[in-house]
Coordinates of C-alpha atoms in Angstrom, one line a residue:
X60 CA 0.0 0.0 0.0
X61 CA 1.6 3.5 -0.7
X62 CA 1.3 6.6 1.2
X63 CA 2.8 10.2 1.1
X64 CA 5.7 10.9 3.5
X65 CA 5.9 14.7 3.7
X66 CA 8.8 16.6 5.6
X67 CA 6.1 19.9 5.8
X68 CA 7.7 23.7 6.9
X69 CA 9.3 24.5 3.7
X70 CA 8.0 27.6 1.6
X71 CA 7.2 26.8 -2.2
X72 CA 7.8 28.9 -5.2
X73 CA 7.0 28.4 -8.9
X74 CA 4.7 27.8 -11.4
X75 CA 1.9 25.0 -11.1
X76 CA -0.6 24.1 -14.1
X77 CA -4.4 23.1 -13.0
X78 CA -5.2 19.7 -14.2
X79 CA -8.8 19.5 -16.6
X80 CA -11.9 19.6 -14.7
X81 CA -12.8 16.2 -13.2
X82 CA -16.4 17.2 -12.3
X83 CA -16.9 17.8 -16.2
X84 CA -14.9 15.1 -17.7
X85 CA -17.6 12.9 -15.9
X86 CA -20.2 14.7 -17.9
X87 CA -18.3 15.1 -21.3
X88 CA -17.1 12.1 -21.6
X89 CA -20.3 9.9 -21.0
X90 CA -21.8 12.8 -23.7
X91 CA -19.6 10.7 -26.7
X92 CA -22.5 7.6 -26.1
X93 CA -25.0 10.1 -27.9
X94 CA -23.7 10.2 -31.0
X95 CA -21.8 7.1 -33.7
X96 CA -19.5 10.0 -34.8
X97 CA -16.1 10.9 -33.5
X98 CA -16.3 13.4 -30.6
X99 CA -12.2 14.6 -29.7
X100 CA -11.8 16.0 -26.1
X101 CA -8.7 17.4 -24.8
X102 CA -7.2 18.6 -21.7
X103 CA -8.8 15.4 -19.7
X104 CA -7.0 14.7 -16.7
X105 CA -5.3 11.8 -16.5
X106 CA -6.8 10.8 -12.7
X107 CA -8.4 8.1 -11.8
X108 CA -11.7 8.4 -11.5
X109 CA -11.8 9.7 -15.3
X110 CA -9.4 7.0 -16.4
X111 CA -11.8 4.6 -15.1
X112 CA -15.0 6.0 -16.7
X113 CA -12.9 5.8 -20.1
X114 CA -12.0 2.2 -19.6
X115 CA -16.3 1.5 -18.9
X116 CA -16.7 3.1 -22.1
X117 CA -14.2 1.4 -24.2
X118 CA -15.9 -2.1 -22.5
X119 CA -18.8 -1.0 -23.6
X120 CA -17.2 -0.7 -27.5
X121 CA -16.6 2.5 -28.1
X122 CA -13.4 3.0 -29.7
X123 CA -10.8 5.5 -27.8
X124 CA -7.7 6.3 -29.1
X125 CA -5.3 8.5 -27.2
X126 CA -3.8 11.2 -29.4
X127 CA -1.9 12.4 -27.0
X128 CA -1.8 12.8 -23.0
X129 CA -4.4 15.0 -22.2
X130 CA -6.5 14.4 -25.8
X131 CA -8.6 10.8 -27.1
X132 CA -11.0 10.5 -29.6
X133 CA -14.3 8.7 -29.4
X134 CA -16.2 6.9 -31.1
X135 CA -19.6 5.1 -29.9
X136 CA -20.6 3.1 -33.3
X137 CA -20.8 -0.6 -31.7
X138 CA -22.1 -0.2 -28.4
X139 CA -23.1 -3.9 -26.5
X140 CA -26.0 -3.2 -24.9
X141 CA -25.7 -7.2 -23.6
X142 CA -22.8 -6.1 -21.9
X143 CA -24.7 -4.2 -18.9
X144 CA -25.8 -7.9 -17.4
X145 CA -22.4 -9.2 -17.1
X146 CA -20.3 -9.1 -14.0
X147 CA -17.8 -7.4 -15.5
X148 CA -19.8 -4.1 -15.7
X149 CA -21.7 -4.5 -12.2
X150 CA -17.4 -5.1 -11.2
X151 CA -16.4 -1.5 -12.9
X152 CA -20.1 0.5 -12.6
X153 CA -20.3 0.2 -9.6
X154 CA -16.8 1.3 -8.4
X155 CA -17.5 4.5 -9.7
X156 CA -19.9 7.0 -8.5
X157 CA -19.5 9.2 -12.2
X158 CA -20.7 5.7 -13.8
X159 CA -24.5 7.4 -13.2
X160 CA -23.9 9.7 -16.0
X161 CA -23.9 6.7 -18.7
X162 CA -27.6 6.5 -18.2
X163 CA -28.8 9.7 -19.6
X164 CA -27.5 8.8 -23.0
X165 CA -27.7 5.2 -23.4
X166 CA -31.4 5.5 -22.7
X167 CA -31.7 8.6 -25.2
X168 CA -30.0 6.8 -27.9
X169 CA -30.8 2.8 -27.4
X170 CA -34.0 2.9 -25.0
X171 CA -32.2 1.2 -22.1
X172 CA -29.4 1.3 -19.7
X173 CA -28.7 -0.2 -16.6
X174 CA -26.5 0.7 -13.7
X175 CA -24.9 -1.2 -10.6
X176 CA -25.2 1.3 -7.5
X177 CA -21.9 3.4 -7.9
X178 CA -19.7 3.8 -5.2
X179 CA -17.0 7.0 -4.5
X180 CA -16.0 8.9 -1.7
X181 CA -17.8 8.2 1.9
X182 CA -19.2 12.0 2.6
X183 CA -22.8 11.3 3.5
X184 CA -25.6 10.0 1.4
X185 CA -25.9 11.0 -2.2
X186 CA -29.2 9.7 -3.6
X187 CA -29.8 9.2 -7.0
X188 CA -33.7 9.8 -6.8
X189 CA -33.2 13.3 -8.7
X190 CA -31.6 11.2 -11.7
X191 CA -34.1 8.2 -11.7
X192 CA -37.4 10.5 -11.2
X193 CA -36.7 12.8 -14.0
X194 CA -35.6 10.0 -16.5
X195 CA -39.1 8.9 -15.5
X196 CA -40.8 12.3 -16.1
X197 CA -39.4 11.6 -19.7
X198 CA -41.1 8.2 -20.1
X199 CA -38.4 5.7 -18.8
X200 CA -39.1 2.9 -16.2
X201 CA -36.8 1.7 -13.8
X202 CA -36.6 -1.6 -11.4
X203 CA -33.7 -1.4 -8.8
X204 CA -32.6 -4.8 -7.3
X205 CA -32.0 -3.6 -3.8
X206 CA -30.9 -7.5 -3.4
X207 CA -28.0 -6.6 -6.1
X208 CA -27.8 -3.0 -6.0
X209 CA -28.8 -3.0 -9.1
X210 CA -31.0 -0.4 -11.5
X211 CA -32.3 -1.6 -14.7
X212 CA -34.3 1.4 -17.2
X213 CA -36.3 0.9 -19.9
X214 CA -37.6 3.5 -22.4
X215 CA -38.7 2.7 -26.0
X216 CA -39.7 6.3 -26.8
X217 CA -38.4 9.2 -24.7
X218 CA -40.8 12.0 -24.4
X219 CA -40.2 16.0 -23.5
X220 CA -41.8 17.0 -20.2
X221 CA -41.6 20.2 -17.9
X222 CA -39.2 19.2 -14.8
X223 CA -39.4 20.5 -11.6
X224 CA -36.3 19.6 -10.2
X225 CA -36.3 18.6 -6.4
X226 CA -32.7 19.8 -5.7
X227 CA -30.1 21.5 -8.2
X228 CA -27.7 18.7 -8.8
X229 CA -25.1 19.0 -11.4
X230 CA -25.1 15.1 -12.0
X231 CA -28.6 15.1 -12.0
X232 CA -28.9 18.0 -14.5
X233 CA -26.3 16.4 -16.9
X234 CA -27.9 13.1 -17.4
X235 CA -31.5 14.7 -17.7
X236 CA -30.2 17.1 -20.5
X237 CA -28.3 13.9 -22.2
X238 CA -31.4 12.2 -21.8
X239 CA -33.6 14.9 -23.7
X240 CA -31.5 15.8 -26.6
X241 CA -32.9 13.2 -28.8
X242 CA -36.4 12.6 -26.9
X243 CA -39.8 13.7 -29.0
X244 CA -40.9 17.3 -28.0
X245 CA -39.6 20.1 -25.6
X246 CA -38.4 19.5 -22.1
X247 CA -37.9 21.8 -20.0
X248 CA -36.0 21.6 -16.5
X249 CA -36.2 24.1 -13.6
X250 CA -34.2 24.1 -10.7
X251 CA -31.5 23.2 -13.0
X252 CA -27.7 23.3 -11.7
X253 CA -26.0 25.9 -13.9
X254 CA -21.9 25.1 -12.7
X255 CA -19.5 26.3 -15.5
X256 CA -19.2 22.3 -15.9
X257 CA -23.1 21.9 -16.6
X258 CA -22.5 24.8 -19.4
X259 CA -19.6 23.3 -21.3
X260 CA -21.8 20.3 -20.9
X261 CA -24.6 22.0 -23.4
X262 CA -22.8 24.4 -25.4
X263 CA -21.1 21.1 -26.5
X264 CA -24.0 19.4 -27.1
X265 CA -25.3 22.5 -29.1
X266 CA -22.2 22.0 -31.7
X267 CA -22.9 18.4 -31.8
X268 CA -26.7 19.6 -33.2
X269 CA -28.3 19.6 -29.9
X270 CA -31.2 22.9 -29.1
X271 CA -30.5 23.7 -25.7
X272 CA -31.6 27.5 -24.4
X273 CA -30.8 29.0 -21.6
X274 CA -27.8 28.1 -20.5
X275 CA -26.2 29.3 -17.8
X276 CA -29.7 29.8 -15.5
X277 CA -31.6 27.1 -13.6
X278 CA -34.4 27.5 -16.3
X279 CA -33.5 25.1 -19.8
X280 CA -35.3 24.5 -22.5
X281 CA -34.7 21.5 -24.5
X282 CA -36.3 20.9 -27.9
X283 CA -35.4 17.3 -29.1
X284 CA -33.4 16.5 -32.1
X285 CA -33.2 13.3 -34.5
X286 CA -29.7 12.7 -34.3
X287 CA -26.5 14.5 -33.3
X288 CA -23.1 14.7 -35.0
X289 CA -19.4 14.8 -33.9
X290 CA -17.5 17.7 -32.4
X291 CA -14.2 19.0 -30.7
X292 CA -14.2 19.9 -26.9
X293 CA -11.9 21.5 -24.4
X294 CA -12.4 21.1 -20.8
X295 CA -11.9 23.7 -18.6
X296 CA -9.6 24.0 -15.5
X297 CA -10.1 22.0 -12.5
X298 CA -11.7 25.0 -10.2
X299 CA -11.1 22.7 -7.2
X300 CA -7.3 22.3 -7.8
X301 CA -7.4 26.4 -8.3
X302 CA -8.7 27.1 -5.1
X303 CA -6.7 24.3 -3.3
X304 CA -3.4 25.9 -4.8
X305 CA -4.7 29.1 -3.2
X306 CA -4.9 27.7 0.0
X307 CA -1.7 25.8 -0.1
X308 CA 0.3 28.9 -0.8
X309 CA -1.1 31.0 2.2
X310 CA -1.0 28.1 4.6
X311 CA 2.9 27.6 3.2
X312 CA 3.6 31.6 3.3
X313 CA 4.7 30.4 -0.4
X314 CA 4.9 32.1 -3.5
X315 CA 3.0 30.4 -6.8
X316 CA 1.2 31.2 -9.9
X317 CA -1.1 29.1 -11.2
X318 CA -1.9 29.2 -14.8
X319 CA -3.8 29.7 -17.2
X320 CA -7.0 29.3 -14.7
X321 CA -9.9 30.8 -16.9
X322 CA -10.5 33.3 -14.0
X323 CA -14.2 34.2 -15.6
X324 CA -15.4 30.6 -14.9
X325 CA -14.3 30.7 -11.2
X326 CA -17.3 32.7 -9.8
X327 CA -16.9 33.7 -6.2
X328 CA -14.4 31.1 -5.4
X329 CA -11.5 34.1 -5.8
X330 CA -13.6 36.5 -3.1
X331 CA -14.1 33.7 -0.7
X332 CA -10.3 33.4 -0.6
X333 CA -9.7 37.0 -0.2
X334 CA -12.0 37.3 2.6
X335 CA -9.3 35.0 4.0
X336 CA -6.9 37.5 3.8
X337 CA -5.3 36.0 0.5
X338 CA -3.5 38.3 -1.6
X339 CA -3.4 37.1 -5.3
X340 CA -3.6 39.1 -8.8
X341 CA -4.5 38.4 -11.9
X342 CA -1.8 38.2 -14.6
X343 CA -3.3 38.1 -17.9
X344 CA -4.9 34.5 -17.1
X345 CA -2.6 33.2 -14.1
X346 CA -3.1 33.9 -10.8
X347 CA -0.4 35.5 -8.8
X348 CA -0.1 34.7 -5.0
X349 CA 2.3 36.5 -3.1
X350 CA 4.4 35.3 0.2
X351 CA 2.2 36.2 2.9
X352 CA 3.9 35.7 6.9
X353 CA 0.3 36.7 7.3
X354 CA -3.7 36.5 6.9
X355 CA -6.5 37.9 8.1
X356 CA -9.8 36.5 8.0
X357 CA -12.4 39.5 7.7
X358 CA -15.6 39.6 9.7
X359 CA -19.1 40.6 8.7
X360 CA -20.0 44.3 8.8
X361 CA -21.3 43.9 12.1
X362 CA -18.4 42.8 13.6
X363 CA -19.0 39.2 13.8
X364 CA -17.6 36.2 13.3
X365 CA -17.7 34.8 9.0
X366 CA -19.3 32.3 8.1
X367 CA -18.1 30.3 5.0
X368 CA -20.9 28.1 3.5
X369 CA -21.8 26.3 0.2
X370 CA -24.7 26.3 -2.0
X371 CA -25.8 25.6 -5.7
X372 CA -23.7 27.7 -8.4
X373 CA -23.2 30.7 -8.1
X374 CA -22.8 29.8 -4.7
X375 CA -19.3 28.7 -3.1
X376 CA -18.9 24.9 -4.2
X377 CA -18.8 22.6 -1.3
X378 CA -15.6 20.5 -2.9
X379 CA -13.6 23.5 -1.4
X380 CA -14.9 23.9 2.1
X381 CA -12.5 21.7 3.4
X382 CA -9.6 23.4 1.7
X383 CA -11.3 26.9 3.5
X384 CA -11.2 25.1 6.7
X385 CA -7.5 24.4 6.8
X386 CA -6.3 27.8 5.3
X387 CA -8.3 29.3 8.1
X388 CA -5.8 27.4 10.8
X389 CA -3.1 30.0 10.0
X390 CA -5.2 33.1 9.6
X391 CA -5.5 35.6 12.2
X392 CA -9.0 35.6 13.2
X393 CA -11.9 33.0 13.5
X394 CA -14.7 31.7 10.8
X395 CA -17.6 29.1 11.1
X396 CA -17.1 26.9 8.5
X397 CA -20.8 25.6 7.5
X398 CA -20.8 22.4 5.5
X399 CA -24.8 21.8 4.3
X400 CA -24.9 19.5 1.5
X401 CA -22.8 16.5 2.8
X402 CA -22.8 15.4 6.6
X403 CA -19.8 13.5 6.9
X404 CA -17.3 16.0 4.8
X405 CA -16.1 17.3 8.4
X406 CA -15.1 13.9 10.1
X407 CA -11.3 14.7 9.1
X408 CA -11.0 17.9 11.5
X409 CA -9.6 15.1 14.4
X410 CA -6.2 14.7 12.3
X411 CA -5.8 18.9 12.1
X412 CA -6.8 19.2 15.9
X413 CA -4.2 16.4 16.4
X414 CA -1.6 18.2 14.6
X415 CA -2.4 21.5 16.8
X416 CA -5.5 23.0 15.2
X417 CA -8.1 25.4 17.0
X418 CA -11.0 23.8 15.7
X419 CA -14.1 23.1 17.5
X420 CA -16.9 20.8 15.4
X421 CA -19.7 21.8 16.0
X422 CA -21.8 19.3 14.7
X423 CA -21.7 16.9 11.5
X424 CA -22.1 20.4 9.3
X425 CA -20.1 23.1 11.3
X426 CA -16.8 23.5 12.2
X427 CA -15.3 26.5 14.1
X428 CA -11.8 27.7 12.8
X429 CA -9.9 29.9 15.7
X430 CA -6.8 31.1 13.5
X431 CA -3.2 30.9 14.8
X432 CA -2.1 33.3 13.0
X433 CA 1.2 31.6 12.2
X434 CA 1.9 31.7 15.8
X435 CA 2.2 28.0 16.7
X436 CA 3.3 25.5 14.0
X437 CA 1.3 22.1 13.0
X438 CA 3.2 19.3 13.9
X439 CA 3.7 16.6 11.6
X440 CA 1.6 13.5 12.8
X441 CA 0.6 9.9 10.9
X442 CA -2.8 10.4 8.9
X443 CA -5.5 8.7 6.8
X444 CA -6.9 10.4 4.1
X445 CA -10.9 10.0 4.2
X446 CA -11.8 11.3 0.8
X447 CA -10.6 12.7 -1.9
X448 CA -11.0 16.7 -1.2
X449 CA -10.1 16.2 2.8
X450 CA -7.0 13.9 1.6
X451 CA -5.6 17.2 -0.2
X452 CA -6.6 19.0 2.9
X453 CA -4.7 16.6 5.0
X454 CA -1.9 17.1 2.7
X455 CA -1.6 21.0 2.4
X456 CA -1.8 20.8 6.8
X457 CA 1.2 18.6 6.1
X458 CA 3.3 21.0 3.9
X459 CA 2.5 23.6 6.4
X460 CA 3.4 21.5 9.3
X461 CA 6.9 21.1 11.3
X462 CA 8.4 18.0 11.2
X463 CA 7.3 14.6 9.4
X464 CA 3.5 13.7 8.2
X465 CA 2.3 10.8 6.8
X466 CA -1.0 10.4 5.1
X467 CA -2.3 6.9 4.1
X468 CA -5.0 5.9 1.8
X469 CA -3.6 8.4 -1.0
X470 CA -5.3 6.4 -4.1
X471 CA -8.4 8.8 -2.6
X472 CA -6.0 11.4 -3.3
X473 CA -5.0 10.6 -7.0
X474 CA -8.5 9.7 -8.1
X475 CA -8.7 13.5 -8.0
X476 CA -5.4 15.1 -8.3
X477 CA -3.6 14.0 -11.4
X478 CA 0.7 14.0 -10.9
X479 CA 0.1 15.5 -7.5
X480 CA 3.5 14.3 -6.0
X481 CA 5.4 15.4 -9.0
X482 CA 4.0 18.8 -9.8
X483 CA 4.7 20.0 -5.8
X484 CA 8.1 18.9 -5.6
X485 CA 8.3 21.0 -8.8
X486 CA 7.5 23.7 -6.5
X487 CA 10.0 22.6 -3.6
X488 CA 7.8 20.6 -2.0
X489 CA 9.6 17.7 0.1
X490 CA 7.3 14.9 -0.6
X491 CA 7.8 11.2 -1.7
X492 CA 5.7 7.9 -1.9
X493 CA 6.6 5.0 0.2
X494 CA 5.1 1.7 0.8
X495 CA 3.8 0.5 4.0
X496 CA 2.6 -2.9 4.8
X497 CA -1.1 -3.7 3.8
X498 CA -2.9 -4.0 7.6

């Protein structure tokens, strides 16, 4: 089994490059099932999560060929639809929570799909009624095998229908939009999530023939095509490894640009980091972040004590509380860290408390942050990463920390941070993998 041993206190300084988007490779990639043409995507990041999702397709028979690292080609002519019974597929399905978005197409282009229950990080519950109840909206029928696990969805004809979403889920959206593309009639979907991600999602569709309006708001109107066609995509920067950069250079006093980081697509991501105290600057397309011995976390108007919560886009994504959470145990001041959407996303704050932390949790959602203000050092301690985004929490308290770290568990870490190890000892991180005996 590897881990990260990480020799933390040491300042960083360079350039770093933000990995593709996972979040929309998810949804891009499954898009390739909607059409027998050849769909070419680039900048995908070679994680594992995505990786996996691209091997389920090519079991599947669509035909990938890599053109070079970041960049394959699709191309979904001879899809098995016999393959979704075998134990092969239930094997890869379901260790995947992005295997969902398969559905959306497959029953928009061949009437059925089927779906082991997908697995992923452990951060709560995270149903897939939203998914299953609109596909049924559209006409489909569904049997889960709670026995198995198993979904199996049926739908000869897809029909448009107005959808009222229950809650704005970006998965949810994305395979509802697949789903309508080639259904009879308009649908139309309120409550829709509108993340950057959920965009590229349609404008790409739109080149591939697709009429989507309204993109961009949580109102969208789909009017149903025959067939759609081929096209070229780019994905965008990972937002998540943008704002986790952030956080690593203030909690490492350290001096980094990230580039190109299509700052218009970040929303308010870059003002909840400055109400940390971050300095950065924006340098054509690269953000600039300064050496800071210092940060201070701003208060409301009032006087009182912040509050840092997520929400729905344009709200403040809740993949980066727990990167807010640690860069707020060097800050001077105190913020209430307010995790709603997932009830177990806090359950790491034991290992930062261990390692000297002022954190008091409040409850599964909330988490107090009293800042050190660079005071008192971490202290390097042995550590299990939970999850992917508390992993690379875990691991920025580490670089920040005196003394020697180790964090188990690290595949979490690489399903969603692609090269992690190498691109920050680029930067002057000391970091390296070991192995350690399998328990």
């Amino acid at each position: 089994m590897s881990a990260f041993e990480i020799i933390g206190g040491k300042k960083l300084k360079g350039e770093i490059i933000p990995q593709g988007a996972k979040n929309e490779a998810l949804q891009i990639l499954s898009a390739v099932l909607l059409t027998e043409e050849k769909v070419v995507i680039s900048n995908i990041p070679d994680i594992k999560d995505v990786n996996k999702l691209i091997d389920l397709l090519e079991a599947l028979g669509v035909s990938v060929n890599r053109i070079n690292k970041d960049t394959y080609s699709f191309e979904a002519k001879n899809i098995n639809i016999d393959y979704f019974q075998s134990e092969e597929f239930k094997h890869k399905g379901g260790g995947l929570r992005g295997s969902i978005m398969i559905v959306g197409p497959l029953l928009a282009r061949f009437g059925k799909a089927a779906i082991p229950k997908p697995g992923g990080d452990k951060i709560g519950r995270r149903r897939l009624d939203t998914h299953f109840l609109g596909f049924e909206k559209l006409g489909a029928k569904f049997v889960y095998d709670a026995e198995k696990n198993f979904f199996n969805v049926d739908a000869s004809e897809l029909k448009g229908a107005y959808i009222l979403m229950d809650e704005a889920s970006v998965t949810g959206t994305a395979n509802m939009v697949m789903a309508a593309v080639l259904a009879k009639g308009i649908t139309t979907i309120y409550n829709a999530a509108c993340e950057p991600y959920l965009q590229q999602l349609c404008k790409m569709l739109n080149r591939m023939g697709a009429k989507i309006s309204g993109i961009g708001s949580n109102l969208l109107t789909i009017e149903g095509v025959d067939r759609l066609q081929g096209t070229t995509h780019r994905m965008l920067p990972d937002m998540i490894e943008i704002g986790s950069f952030i956080g690593m250079a203030a909690m490492t006093g350290s001096e980094i640009t990230i580039k190109d980081v299509c700052f218009s697509e970040l929303g308010i991501i870059p003002t909840v980091f400055a109400k940390l105290g971050i300095q950065f600057e924006l340098r054509g397309d690269d953000i600039f972040i300064p050496a800071q011995d210092s940060y201070e976390i701003e208060t409301f108007i009032d006087g009182s004590i912040l509050t840092v919560a997520d929400a729905p886009w344009p709200g403040f994504t809740p993949d980066l509380l727990s990167i807010v959470l640690v860069t707020a145990i060097q800050a001077k001041g105190n913020v209430l860290v307010h995790q709603k959407m997932f009830e177990s996303r806090l359950f790491f704050v034991d290992k930062l408390i261990d390692m000297g932390a002022q954190i008091i949790l409040c409850d599964p959602h909330r988490a107090t942050v009293i800042g050190l203000n660079k005071q008192v050092k971490l202290r390097g301690i042995e550590m299990t990463s939970p999850d992917i985004r508390a992993g690379v929490s875990l691991l920025i308290a580490a670089l920040s920390a005196q003394g020697r770290s180790i964090i188990y568990n690290i595949d979490q870490i690489e399903r969603g941070y692609q090269d992690i190890e190498e691109r920050l000892r680029a930067l002057g991180a000391d970091i390296r993998r070991i192995e350690v005996p399998q328990v």
